[in-house]
Amino acid sequence: MNYIKITYFLIALIGLTGCDRRDYVTWKCQTSSTNEKNFTMILDGSNLKIGQNQYRYCGSLGPISYFNQECPPIINQSEFIFEQKLGILMIKGVRYQCNAL
């Protein structure tokens, strides 16, 4: 009986991981720096969009995701570093606090 439950669980797990996850979330990002402008960013599936520019998902290390126009060999050298749970976006050393709309 226990094997049947485990089998159903594994089938359900495989089915869920096989689904194409297509998220579309708009974020408003702002910084405390007076030199930098606030902006809206969109996470569209595995792409990050800011204005007319689109950046590719390069990978993740733990909760941090990395984006760049062309992914570097070492992902933590990407131009955009985003920690979605905290809403923190780093662009070239400038920290932005982003909130999902």
PDB file of C-alpha atoms in Angstrom, residues 3-85:
ATOM      1  CA  TYR A   3       4.434   1.729  -2.582  1.00  0.00           C
ATOM      2  CA  ILE A   4       1.229   2.833  -4.299  1.00  0.00           C
ATOM      3  CA  LYS A   5       1.266   6.166  -2.456  1.00  0.00           C
ATOM      4  CA  ILE A   6       4.927   6.699  -3.294  1.00  0.00           C
ATOM      5  CA  THR A   7       4.291   5.839  -6.953  1.00  0.00           C
ATOM      6  CA  TYR A   8       1.387   8.315  -7.180  1.00  0.00           C
ATOM      7  CA  PHE A   9       3.482  10.969  -5.477  1.00  0.00           C
ATOM      8  CA  LEU A  10       6.376  10.470  -7.916  1.00  0.00           C
ATOM      9  CA  ILE A  11       4.057  10.580 -10.927  1.00  0.00           C
ATOM     10  CA  ALA A  12       2.488  13.810  -9.670  1.00  0.00           C
ATOM     11  CA  LEU A  13       5.905  15.312  -8.969  1.00  0.00           C
ATOM     12  CA  ILE A  14       7.183  14.456 -12.452  1.00  0.00           C
ATOM     13  CA  GLY A  15       4.006  15.866 -13.970  1.00  0.00           C
ATOM     14  CA  LEU A  16       4.359  19.155 -12.116  1.00  0.00           C
ATOM     15  CA  THR A  17       8.022  19.616 -12.936  1.00  0.00           C
ATOM     16  CA  GLY A  18       7.324  18.957 -16.602  1.00  0.00           C
ATOM     17  CA  CYS A  19       4.900  21.872 -16.870  1.00  0.00           C
ATOM     18  CA  ASP A  20       6.185  24.982 -18.620  1.00  0.00           C
ATOM     19  CA  ARG A  21       6.127  27.708 -16.040  1.00  0.00           C
ATOM     20  CA  ARG A  22       5.436  31.033 -17.708  1.00  0.00           C
ATOM     21  CA  ASP A  23       5.370  33.848 -15.184  1.00  0.00           C
ATOM     22  CA  TYR A  24       4.801  37.485 -16.055  1.00  0.00           C
ATOM     23  CA  VAL A  25       5.397  39.859 -13.167  1.00  0.00           C
ATOM     24  CA  THR A  26       5.797  43.634 -13.278  1.00  0.00           C
ATOM     25  CA  TRP A  27       8.012  45.236 -10.629  1.00  0.00           C
ATOM     26  CA  LYS A  28       8.493  48.894  -9.679  1.00  0.00           C
ATOM     27  CA  CYS A  29      12.105  49.497  -8.686  1.00  0.00           C
ATOM     28  CA  GLN A  30      13.516  52.464  -6.812  1.00  0.00           C
ATOM     29  CA  THR A  31      16.752  53.406  -5.145  1.00  0.00           C
ATOM     30  CA  SER A  32      17.741  55.834  -2.430  1.00  0.00           C
ATOM     31  CA  SER A  33      20.364  57.320  -4.759  1.00  0.00           C
ATOM     32  CA  THR A  34      19.394  60.708  -6.183  1.00  0.00           C
ATOM     33  CA  ASN A  35      21.528  60.074  -9.294  1.00  0.00           C
ATOM     34  CA  GLU A  36      19.555  57.030 -10.416  1.00  0.00           C
ATOM     35  CA  LYS A  37      15.996  57.011 -11.794  1.00  0.00           C
ATOM     36  CA  ASN A  38      13.170  54.746 -10.686  1.00  0.00           C
ATOM     37  CA  PHE A  39      11.906  52.318 -13.318  1.00  0.00           C
ATOM     38  CA  THR A  40       9.587  49.413 -14.018  1.00  0.00           C
ATOM     39  CA  MET A  41      10.958  45.975 -14.795  1.00  0.00           C
ATOM     40  CA  ILE A  42       9.149  42.916 -16.101  1.00  0.00           C
ATOM     41  CA  LEU A  43      10.032  39.300 -15.433  1.00  0.00           C
ATOM     42  CA  ASP A  44       8.569  37.478 -18.410  1.00  0.00           C
ATOM     43  CA  GLY A  45       9.337  33.787 -18.097  1.00  0.00           C
ATOM     44  CA  SER A  46      13.125  33.595 -18.143  1.00  0.00           C
ATOM     45  CA  ASN A  47      13.634  37.124 -19.489  1.00  0.00           C
ATOM     46  CA  LEU A  48      14.047  40.379 -17.628  1.00  0.00           C
ATOM     47  CA  LYS A  49      12.829  43.500 -19.450  1.00  0.00           C
ATOM     48  CA  ILE A  50      13.630  47.098 -18.585  1.00  0.00           C
ATOM     49  CA  GLY A  51      12.252  49.602 -21.057  1.00  0.00           C
ATOM     50  CA  GLN A  52      13.048  48.363 -24.554  1.00  0.00           C
ATOM     51  CA  ASN A  53      15.983  46.239 -23.342  1.00  0.00           C
ATOM     52  CA  GLN A  54      15.684  42.515 -22.714  1.00  0.00           C
ATOM     53  CA  TYR A  55      18.101  40.408 -20.685  1.00  0.00           C
ATOM     54  CA  ARG A  56      18.498  36.633 -20.626  1.00  0.00           C
ATOM     55  CA  TYR A  57      18.381  34.421 -17.563  1.00  0.00           C
ATOM     56  CA  CYS A  58      21.925  33.138 -16.970  1.00  0.00           C
ATOM     57  CA  GLY A  59      21.274  30.934 -13.939  1.00  0.00           C
ATOM     58  CA  SER A  60      20.818  30.970 -10.182  1.00  0.00           C
ATOM     59  CA  LEU A  61      22.922  30.419  -7.126  1.00  0.00           C
ATOM     60  CA  GLY A  62      20.519  29.736  -4.270  1.00  0.00           C
ATOM     61  CA  PRO A  63      17.808  32.414  -4.181  1.00  0.00           C
ATOM     62  CA  ILE A  64      19.750  34.817  -6.424  1.00  0.00           C
ATOM     63  CA  SER A  65      19.128  34.932 -10.185  1.00  0.00           C
ATOM     64  CA  TYR A  66      21.490  36.392 -12.752  1.00  0.00           C
ATOM     65  CA  PHE A  67      20.578  38.141 -16.022  1.00  0.00           C
ATOM     66  CA  ASN A  68      22.645  39.610 -18.832  1.00  0.00           C
ATOM     67  CA  GLN A  69      22.322  40.296 -22.559  1.00  0.00           C
ATOM     68  CA  GLU A  70      25.004  37.661 -23.195  1.00  0.00           C
ATOM     69  CA  CYS A  71      25.663  35.336 -20.281  1.00  0.00           C
ATOM     70  CA  PRO A  72      29.247  35.453 -18.993  1.00  0.00           C
ATOM     71  CA  PRO A  73      31.182  32.229 -18.294  1.00  0.00           C
ATOM     72  CA  ILE A  74      30.857  32.911 -14.551  1.00  0.00           C
ATOM     73  CA  ILE A  75      27.214  33.781 -13.878  1.00  0.00           C
ATOM     74  CA  ASN A  76      27.864  35.940 -10.809  1.00  0.00           C
ATOM     75  CA  GLN A  77      29.594  38.399 -13.172  1.00  0.00           C
ATOM     76  CA  SER A  78      26.235  39.162 -14.809  1.00  0.00           C
ATOM     77  CA  GLU A  79      25.124  42.770 -15.035  1.00  0.00           C
ATOM     78  CA  PHE A  80      21.780  42.174 -13.283  1.00  0.00           C
ATOM     79  CA  ILE A  81      21.530  40.305  -9.973  1.00  0.00           C
ATOM     80  CA  PHE A  82      18.028  39.770  -8.595  1.00  0.00           C
ATOM     81  CA  GLU A  83      16.864  38.261  -5.318  1.00  0.00           C
ATOM     82  CA  GLN A  84      13.155  37.859  -5.929  1.00  0.00           C
ATOM     83  CA  LYS A  85      12.032  37.003  -2.376  1.00  0.00           C
TER      84      LYS A  85
END
